[in-house]
Coordinates of C-alpha atoms in Angstrom, one line a residue:
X1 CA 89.3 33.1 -49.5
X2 CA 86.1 31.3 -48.9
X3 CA 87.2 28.7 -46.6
X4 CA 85.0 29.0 -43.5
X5 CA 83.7 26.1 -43.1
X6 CA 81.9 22.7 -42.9
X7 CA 85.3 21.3 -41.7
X8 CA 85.3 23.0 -38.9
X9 CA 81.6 23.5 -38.6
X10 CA 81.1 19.7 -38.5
X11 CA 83.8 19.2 -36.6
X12 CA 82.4 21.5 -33.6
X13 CA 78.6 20.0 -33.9
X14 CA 80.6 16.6 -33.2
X15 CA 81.1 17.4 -29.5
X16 CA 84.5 16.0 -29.8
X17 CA 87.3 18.5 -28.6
X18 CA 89.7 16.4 -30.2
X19 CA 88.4 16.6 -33.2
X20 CA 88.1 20.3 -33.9
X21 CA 91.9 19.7 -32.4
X22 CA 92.4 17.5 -35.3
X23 CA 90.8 19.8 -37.8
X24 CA 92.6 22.7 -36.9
X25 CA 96.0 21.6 -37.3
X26 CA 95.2 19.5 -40.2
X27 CA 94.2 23.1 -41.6
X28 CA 97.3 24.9 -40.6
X29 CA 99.4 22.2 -42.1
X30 CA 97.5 22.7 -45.7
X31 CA 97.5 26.2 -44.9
X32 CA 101.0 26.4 -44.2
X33 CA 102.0 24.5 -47.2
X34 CA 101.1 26.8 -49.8
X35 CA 101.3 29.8 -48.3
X36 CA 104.7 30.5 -49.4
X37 CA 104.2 29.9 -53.3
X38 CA 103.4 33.7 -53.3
X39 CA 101.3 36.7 -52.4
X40 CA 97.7 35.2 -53.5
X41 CA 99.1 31.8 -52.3
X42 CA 99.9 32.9 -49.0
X43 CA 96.7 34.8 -48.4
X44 CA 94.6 32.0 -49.3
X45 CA 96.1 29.8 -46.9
X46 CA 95.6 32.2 -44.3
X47 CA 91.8 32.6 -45.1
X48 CA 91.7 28.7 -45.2
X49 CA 93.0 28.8 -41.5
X50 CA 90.9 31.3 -40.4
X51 CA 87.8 29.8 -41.9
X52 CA 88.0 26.6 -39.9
X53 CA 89.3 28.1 -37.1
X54 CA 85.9 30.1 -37.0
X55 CA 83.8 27.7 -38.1
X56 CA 84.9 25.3 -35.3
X57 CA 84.8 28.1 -32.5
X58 CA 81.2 29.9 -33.3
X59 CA 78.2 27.7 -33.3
X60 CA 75.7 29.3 -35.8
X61 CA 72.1 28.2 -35.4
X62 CA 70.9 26.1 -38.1
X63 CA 72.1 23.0 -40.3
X64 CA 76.0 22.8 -40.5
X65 CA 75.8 24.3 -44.0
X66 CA 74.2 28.0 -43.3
X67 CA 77.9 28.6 -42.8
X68 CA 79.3 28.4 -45.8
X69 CA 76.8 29.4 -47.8
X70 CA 76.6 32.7 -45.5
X71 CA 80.2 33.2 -46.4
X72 CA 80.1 32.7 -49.8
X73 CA 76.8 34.8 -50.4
X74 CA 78.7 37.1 -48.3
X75 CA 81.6 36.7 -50.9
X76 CA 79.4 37.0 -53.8
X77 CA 77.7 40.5 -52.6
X78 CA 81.6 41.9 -52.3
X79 CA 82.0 40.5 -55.7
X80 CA 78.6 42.8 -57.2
X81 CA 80.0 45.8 -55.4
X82 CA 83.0 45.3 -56.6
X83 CA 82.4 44.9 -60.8
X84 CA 79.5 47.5 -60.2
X85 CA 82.1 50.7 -60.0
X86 CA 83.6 48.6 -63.1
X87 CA 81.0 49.0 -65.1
X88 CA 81.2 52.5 -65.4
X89 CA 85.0 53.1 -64.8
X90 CA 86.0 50.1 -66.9
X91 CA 90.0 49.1 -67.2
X92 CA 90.1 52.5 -64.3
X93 CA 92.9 50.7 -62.5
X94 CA 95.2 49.8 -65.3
X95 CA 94.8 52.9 -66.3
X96 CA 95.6 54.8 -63.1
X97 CA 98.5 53.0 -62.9
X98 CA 100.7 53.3 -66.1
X99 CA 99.5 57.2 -65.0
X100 CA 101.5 56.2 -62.2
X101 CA 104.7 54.6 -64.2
X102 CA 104.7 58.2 -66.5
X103 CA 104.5 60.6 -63.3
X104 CA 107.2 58.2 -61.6
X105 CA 109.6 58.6 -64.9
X106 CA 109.0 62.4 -65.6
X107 CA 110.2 62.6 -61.8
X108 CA 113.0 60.3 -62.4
X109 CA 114.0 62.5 -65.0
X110 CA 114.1 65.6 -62.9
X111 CA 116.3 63.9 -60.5
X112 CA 118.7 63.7 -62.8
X113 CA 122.1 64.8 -61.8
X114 CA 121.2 64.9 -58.0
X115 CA 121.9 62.3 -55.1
X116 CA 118.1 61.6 -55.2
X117 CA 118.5 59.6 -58.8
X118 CA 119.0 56.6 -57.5
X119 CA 115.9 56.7 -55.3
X120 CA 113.4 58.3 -58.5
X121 CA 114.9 55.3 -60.0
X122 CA 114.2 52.5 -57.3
X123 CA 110.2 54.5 -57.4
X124 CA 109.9 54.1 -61.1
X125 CA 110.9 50.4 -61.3
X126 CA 108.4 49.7 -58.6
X127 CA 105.5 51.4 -60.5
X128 CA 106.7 49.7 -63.2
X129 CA 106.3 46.4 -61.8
X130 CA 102.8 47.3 -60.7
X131 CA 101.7 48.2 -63.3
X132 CA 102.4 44.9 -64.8
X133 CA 100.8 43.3 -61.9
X134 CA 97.6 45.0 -62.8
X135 CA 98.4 44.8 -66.5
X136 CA 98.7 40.7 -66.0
X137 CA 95.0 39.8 -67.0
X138 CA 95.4 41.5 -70.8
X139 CA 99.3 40.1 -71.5
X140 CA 99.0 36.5 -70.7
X141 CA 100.8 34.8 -73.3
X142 CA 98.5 33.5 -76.0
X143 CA 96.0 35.9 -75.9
X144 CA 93.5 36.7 -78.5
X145 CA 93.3 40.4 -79.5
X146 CA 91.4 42.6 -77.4
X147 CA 88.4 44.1 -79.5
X148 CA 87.6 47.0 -77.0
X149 CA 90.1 49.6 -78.3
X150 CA 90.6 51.2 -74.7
X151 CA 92.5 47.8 -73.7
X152 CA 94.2 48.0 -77.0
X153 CA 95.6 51.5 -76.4
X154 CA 96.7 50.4 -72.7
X155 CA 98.5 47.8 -73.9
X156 CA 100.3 50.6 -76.3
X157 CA 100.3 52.9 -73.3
X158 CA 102.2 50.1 -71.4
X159 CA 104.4 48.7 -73.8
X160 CA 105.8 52.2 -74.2
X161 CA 106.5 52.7 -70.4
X162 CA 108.9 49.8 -71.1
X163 CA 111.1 51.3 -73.3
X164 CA 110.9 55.0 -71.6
X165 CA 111.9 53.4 -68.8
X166 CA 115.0 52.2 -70.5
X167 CA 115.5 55.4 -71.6
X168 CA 115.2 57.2 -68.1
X169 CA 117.5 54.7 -67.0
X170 CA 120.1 56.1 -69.4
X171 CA 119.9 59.3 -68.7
X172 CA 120.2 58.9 -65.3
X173 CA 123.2 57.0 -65.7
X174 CA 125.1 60.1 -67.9
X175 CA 124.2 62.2 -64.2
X176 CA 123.1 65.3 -65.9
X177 CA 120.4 68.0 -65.1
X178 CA 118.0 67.7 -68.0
X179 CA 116.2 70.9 -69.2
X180 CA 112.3 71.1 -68.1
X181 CA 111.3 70.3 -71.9
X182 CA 112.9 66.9 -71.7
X183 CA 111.5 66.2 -68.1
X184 CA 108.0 67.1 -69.3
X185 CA 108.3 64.5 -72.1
X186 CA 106.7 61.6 -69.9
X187 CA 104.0 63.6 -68.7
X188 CA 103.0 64.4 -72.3
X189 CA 103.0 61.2 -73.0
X190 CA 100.6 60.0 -71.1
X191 CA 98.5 62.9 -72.0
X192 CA 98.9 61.8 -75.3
X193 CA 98.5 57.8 -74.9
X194 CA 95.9 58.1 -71.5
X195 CA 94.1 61.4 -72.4
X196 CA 91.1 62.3 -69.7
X197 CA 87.6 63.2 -70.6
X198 CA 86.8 66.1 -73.4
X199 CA 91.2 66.3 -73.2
X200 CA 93.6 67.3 -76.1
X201 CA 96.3 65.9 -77.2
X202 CA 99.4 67.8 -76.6
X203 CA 102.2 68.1 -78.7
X204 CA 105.8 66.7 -77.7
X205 CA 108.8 68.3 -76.9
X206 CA 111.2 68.5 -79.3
X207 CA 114.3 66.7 -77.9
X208 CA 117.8 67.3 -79.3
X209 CA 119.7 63.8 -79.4
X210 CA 123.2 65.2 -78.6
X211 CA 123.6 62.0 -76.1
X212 CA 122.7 58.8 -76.5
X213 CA 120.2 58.7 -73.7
X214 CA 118.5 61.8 -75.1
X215 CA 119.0 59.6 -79.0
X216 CA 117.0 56.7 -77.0
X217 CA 114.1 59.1 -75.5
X218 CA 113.9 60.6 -78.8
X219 CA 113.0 57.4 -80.3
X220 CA 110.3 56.9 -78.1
X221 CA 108.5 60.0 -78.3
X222 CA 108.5 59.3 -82.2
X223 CA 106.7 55.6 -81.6
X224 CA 104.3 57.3 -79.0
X225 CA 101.9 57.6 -82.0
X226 CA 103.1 54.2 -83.8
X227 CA 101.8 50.6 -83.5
X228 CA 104.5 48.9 -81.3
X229 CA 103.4 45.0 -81.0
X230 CA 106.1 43.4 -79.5
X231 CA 105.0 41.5 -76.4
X232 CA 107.8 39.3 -75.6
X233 CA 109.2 42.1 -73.1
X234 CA 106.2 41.7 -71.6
X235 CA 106.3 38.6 -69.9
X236 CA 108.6 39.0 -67.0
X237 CA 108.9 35.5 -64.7
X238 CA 107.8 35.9 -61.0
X239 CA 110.2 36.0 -58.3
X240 CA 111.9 32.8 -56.9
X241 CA 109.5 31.1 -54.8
X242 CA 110.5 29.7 -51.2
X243 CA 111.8 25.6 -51.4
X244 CA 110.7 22.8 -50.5
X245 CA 112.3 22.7 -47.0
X246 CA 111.3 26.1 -46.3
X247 CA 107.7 24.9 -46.8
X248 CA 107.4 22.0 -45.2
X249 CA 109.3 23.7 -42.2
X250 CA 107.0 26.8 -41.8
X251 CA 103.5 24.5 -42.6
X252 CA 105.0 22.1 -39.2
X253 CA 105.8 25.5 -37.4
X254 CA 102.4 26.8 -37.9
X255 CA 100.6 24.0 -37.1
X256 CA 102.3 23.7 -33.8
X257 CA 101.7 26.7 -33.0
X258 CA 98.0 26.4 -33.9
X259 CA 97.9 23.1 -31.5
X260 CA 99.3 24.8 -28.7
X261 CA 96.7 27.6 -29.0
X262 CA 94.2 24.9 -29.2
X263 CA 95.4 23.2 -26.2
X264 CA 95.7 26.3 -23.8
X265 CA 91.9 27.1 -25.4
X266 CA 90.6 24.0 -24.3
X267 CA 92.1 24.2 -20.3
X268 CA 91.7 28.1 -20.4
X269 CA 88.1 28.6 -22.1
X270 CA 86.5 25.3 -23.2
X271 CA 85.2 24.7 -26.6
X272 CA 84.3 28.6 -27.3
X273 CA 88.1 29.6 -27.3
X274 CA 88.6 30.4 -31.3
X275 CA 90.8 33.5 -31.0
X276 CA 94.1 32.0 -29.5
X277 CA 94.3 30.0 -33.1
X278 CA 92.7 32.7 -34.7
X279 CA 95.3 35.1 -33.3
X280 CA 98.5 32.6 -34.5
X281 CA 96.8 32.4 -38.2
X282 CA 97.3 36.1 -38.4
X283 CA 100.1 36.8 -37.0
X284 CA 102.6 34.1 -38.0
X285 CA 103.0 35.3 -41.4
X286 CA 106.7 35.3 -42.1
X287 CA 106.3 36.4 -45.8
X288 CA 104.3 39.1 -44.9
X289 CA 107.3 41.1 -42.8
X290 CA 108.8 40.5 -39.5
X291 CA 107.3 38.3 -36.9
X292 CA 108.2 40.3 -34.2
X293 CA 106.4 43.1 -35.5
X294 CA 103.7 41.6 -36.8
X295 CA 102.9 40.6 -32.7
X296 CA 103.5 43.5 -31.5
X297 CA 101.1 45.6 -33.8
X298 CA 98.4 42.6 -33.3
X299 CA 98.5 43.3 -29.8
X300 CA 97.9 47.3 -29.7
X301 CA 95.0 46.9 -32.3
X302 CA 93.3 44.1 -30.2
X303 CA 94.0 46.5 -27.0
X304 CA 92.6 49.8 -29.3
X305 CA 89.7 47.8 -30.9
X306 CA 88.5 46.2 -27.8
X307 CA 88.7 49.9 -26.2
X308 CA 86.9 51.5 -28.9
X309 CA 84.1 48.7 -29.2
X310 CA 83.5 48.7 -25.4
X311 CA 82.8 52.7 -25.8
X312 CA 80.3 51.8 -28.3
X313 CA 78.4 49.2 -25.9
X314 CA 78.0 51.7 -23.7
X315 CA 76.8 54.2 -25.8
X316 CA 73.9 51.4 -27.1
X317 CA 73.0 47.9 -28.3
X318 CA 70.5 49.0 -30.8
X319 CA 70.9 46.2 -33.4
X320 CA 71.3 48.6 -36.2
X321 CA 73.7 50.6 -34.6
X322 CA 75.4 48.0 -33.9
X323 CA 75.6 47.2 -38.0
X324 CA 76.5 50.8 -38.6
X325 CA 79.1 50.0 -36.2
X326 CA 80.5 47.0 -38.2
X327 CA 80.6 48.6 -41.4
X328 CA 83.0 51.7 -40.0
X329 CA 84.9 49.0 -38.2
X330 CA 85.4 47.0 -41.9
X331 CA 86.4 50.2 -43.3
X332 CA 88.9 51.2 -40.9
X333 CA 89.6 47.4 -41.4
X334 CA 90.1 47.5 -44.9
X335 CA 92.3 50.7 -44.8
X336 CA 94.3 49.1 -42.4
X337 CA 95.3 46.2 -44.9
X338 CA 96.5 48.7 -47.2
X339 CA 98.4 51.0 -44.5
X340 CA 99.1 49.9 -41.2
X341 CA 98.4 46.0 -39.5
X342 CA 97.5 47.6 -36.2
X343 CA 94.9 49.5 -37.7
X344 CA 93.7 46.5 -39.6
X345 CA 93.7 44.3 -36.2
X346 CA 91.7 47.2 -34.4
X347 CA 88.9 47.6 -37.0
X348 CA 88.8 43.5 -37.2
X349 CA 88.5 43.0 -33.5
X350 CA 85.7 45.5 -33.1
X351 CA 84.0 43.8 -36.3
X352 CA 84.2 40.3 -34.5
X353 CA 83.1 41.6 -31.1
X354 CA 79.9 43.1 -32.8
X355 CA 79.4 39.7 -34.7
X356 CA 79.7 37.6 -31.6
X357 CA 77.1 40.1 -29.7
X358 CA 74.4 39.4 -32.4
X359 CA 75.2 35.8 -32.3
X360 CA 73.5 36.4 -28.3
X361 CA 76.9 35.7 -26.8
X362 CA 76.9 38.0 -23.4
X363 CA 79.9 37.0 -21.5
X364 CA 82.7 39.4 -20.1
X365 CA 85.5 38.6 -23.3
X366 CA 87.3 42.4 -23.3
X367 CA 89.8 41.0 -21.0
X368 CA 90.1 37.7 -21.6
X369 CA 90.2 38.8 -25.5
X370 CA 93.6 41.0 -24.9
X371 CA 95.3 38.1 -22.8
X372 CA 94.2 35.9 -25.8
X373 CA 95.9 37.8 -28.1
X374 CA 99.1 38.2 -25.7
X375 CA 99.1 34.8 -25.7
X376 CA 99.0 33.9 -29.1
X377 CA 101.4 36.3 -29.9
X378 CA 103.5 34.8 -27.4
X379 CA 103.5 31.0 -28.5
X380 CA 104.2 32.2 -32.4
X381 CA 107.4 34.1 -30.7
X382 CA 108.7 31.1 -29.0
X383 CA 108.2 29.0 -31.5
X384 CA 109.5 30.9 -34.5
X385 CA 112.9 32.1 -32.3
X386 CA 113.1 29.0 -30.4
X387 CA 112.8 27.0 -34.1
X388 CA 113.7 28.6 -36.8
X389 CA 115.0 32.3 -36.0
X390 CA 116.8 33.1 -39.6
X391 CA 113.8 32.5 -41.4
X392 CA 114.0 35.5 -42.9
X393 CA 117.6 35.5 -43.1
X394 CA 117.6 33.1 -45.3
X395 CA 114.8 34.5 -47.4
X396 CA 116.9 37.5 -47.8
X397 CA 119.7 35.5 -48.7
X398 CA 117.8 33.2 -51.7
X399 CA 116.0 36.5 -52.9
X400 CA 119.6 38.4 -53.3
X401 CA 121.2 35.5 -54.8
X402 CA 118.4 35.1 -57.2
X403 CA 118.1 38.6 -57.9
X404 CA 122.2 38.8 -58.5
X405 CA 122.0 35.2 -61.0
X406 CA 119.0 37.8 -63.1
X407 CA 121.3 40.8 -63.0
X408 CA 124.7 38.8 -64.8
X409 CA 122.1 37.0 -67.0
X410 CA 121.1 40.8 -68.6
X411 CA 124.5 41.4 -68.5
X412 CA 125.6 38.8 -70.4
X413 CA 122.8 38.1 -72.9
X414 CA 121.9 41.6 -73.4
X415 CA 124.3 42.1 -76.0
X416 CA 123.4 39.2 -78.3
X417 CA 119.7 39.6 -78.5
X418 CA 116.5 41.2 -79.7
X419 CA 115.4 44.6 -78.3
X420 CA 112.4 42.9 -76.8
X421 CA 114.2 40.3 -75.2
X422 CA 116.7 42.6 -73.8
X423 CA 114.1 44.3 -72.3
X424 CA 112.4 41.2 -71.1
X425 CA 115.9 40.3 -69.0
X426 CA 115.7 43.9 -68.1
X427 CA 112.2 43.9 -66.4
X428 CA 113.0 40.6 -64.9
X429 CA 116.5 42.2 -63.1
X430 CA 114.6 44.9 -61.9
X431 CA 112.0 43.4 -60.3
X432 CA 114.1 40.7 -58.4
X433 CA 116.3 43.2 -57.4
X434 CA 113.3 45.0 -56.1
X435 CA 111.9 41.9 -54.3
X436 CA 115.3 41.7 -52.7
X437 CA 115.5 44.9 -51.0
X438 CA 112.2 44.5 -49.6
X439 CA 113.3 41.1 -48.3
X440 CA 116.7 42.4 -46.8
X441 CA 114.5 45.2 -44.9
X442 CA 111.9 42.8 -43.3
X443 CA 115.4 40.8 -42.0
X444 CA 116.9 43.8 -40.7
X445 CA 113.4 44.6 -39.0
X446 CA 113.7 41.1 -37.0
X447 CA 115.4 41.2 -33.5
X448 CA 118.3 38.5 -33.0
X449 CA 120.2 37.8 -30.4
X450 CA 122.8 40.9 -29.6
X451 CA 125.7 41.1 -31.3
X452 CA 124.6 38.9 -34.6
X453 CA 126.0 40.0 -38.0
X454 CA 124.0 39.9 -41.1
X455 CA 124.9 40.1 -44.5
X456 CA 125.3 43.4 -46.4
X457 CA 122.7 42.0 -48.7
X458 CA 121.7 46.4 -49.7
X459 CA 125.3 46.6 -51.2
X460 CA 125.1 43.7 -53.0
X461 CA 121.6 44.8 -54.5
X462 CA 122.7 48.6 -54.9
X463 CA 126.3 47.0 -57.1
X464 CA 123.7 44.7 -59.1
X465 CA 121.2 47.8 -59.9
X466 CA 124.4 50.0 -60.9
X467 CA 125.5 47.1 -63.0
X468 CA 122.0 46.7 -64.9
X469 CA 121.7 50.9 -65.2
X470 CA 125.1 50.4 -66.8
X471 CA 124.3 47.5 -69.0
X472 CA 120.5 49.6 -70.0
X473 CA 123.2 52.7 -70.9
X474 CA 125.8 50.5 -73.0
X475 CA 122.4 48.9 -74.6
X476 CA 120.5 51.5 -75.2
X477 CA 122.9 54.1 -76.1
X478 CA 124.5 51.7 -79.1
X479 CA 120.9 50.6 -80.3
X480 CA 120.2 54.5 -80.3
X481 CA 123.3 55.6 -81.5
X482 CA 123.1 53.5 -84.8
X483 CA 119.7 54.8 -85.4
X484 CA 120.6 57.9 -85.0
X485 CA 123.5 57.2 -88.0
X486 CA 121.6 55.4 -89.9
X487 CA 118.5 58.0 -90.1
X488 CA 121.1 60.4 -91.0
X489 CA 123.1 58.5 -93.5
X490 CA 119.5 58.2 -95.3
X491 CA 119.0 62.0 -94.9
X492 CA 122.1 62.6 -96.5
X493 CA 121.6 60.0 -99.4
X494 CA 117.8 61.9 -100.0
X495 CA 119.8 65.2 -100.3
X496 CA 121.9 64.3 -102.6
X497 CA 119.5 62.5 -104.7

């Protein structure tokens, strides 16, 4: 994410059009190339992109290296602000987010019984696999003991949410209503394993094991106060990266389309013209939903953000107004990421607007800025329907596929080993089956020519959950069930004795 820079800095002090040209799609090809190894991946070819895309179309005063070490002092402030909130609210994050996998499972169980099961289920797996997103940095395989004690009773916070998990999953599979003192057992839980300031710890629930899903949450709630050091569930594989084609394919895609914007720049606006490629960076992002979409909700936050930033320039130019300006702009910007792109492209295009002013450059660029952006939006359309239309067809496709091989792995290993391993196959199901849907959606969000047929990839996903839910019940219930006999085989033996 610090890629602005003496690339395309250097290659704009040259004088040479052809060569920021040259720079720009040598860029998107690199770009291009590993944004598809996943979600950090992706983003970092983007800002790699944008950097020299910047770089080459904004002359800043000074040597060619102010630039970059603007940018990365810039980086290194965000950094600061960042780890300063840490400081105080250490591991807050994890910790908000196994919250997060104990609220999701006490709802799950509540569902129980109900056509919304299904659903409580889909929302606990995805908090599930968030949580062991943000989880990631303290399970890495091979990692020393953590001495702070707060990352050691995460860990047991988290490895716990695994097996209740399993055991939701159970319950929800024998589809009936629960009682409130068994759907209150998560939430105690975590009062018990992630207990807030000056809290107590409250007692459990009793919970009687007449089923085997009830036998399974049972067993939980009695090693929420145990040591439970396992890790090898832990380690659940990413999803199936993109292949080699589909890489080289979208990194030639991308840089065509960044050349093209180049080229209509250079006839349109001269050597100023950075936001047609600017514009394609951002919006052809296949692996970041549909395409279509994407343009379409670039276009009415350029529109919005160049409305909203003219207001402001007639309102005043005070310089530090105008800052006050940027940082609501950055917000709105940064909520956007999180929410909605539209809102993301309107607080980025006032933010740039602002910029460019205090760079001292005056000219008339509201309009030519919104045809810009239609433009750009444009050639990534032709391009990626013209060239390669099923894109995310075939994504869908190679994520179901994927997601169905991790489904009759569980199913067939799952009887044969460990506890943790099971668990491990589990997680791994899950999660690709997860990816998956959200795949399939993004495809079906994509318009195709009229009358086109896609595959049911959502019943092939929903038969692959219900087959996992099955195989958890099967699992679970016999691992419980014995248990269960054997803890009462000894508490017959001590009677007699």
């Amino acid at each position: 994410m610090t890629g602005d820079g003496p690339p395309g800095e250097v290659a704009l002090r040259s004088g040479h059009p052809a060569a920021v040209t040259v720079c720009l799609v040598v860029a998107a090809l690199l770009g291009g190339a590993v944004s598809l190894r996943g979600r950090v991946a992706s983003v970092a070819g983007m800002h790699l992109l944008l950097g020299v895309t910047i770089g080459s179309g904004i002359p800043v005063p000074g040597p060619w290296w102010h630039a970059p070490l603007a940018l990365f002092t810039g980086v290194l402030l965000i950094l600061v602000l960042s780890a300063a909130p840490w400081l105080w609210r250490r591991n807050h994050d994890e910790r908000a987010a196994l919250l997060a996998v104990y609220r999701a499972a006490s709802a799950a169980l509540a569902a129980a019984g109900t056509p919304d099961a299904t659903d409580a289920r889909r929302r606990l797996t995805d908090t599930l696999d968030n949580a062991h997103q943000v989880m990631a940095r303290h399970l890495a395989p091979g990692r020393r003991p953590e001495p702070d004690p707060r990352v050691g009773d995460l860990l047991t916070a988290f490895r716990l949410a695994v097996r209740l998990a399993e055991a939701v999953t159970t319950l929800l599979w024998e589809a009936r209503p629960l009682p409130a003192a068994v759907t209150r057992v998560p939430s105690v839980m975590a009062a018990r394993l992630l207990p807030g300031r000056g809290g107590t710890a409250p007692a459990l629930p009793d919970v009687e094991p007449d089923t085997p899903g009830l036998r399974a949450l049972a067993h939980v709630c009695a090693a929420a106060d145990a040591e439970w050091t396992d890790d090898a569930a832990l380690h659940v594989p990413a999803p199936p990266r993109a292949g080699r084609s589909a890489h080289l394919r979208y990194a030639v895609l991308l840089a065509v389309c960044v050349l093209a914007a180049q080229l209509c720049a250079e006839v349109m606006h001269g050597p100023r013209s950075y936001w047609l490629p600017m514009t394609v960076a951002f919006v052809y992002k296949p692996d970041f939903g549909p395409v279509f979409r994407r343009a379409l909700h670039r276009c009415v936050g350029t529109v919005v953000g160049v409305a909203a930033i003219g207001a402001v320039a007639l309102l005043t130019q005070d310089t530090y107004a105008l800052i006050g300006v940027v940082a609501l702009f950055g917000a709105l910007m940064a909520v956007g990421v999180r929410h909605h792109y539209a809102l993301a492209t309107t607080g980025l295009t006032a933010v740039v607007f602002v910029l460019v002013d205090l760079l001292g450059d005056d000219r008339a660029l509201y309009v030519p800025r919104i045809l810009d952006t239609a433009l750009a939006a444009a050639i990534v359309l032709v391009v990626h329907f013209a060239v390669w239309p099923d894109s995310l067809t075939h994504r869908a496709s190679a994520r179901t596929e994927a997601a169905l091989d991790a489904a009759l792995r569980y199913r067939d290993l799952s009887p044969v080993v460990t506890p943790a391993q099971r668990q491990a196959l589990r997680r791994t199901a899950y999660r690709q089956l997860a990816e998956a849907r959200r795949t399939a959606a993004h495809a079906r969000r994509e318009p195709g020519p009229p009358g086109r047929r896609l595959p049911d990839w959502e019943e092939t996903i929903t038969a692959a959950e219900q087959l996992c839910d099955a195989v958890t019940a099967r699992s679970l219930g016999a691992t419980a069930s014995a248990a269960h006999t054997a803890s009462a085989g000894s508490s017959a033996r001590a009677k007699r004795e």
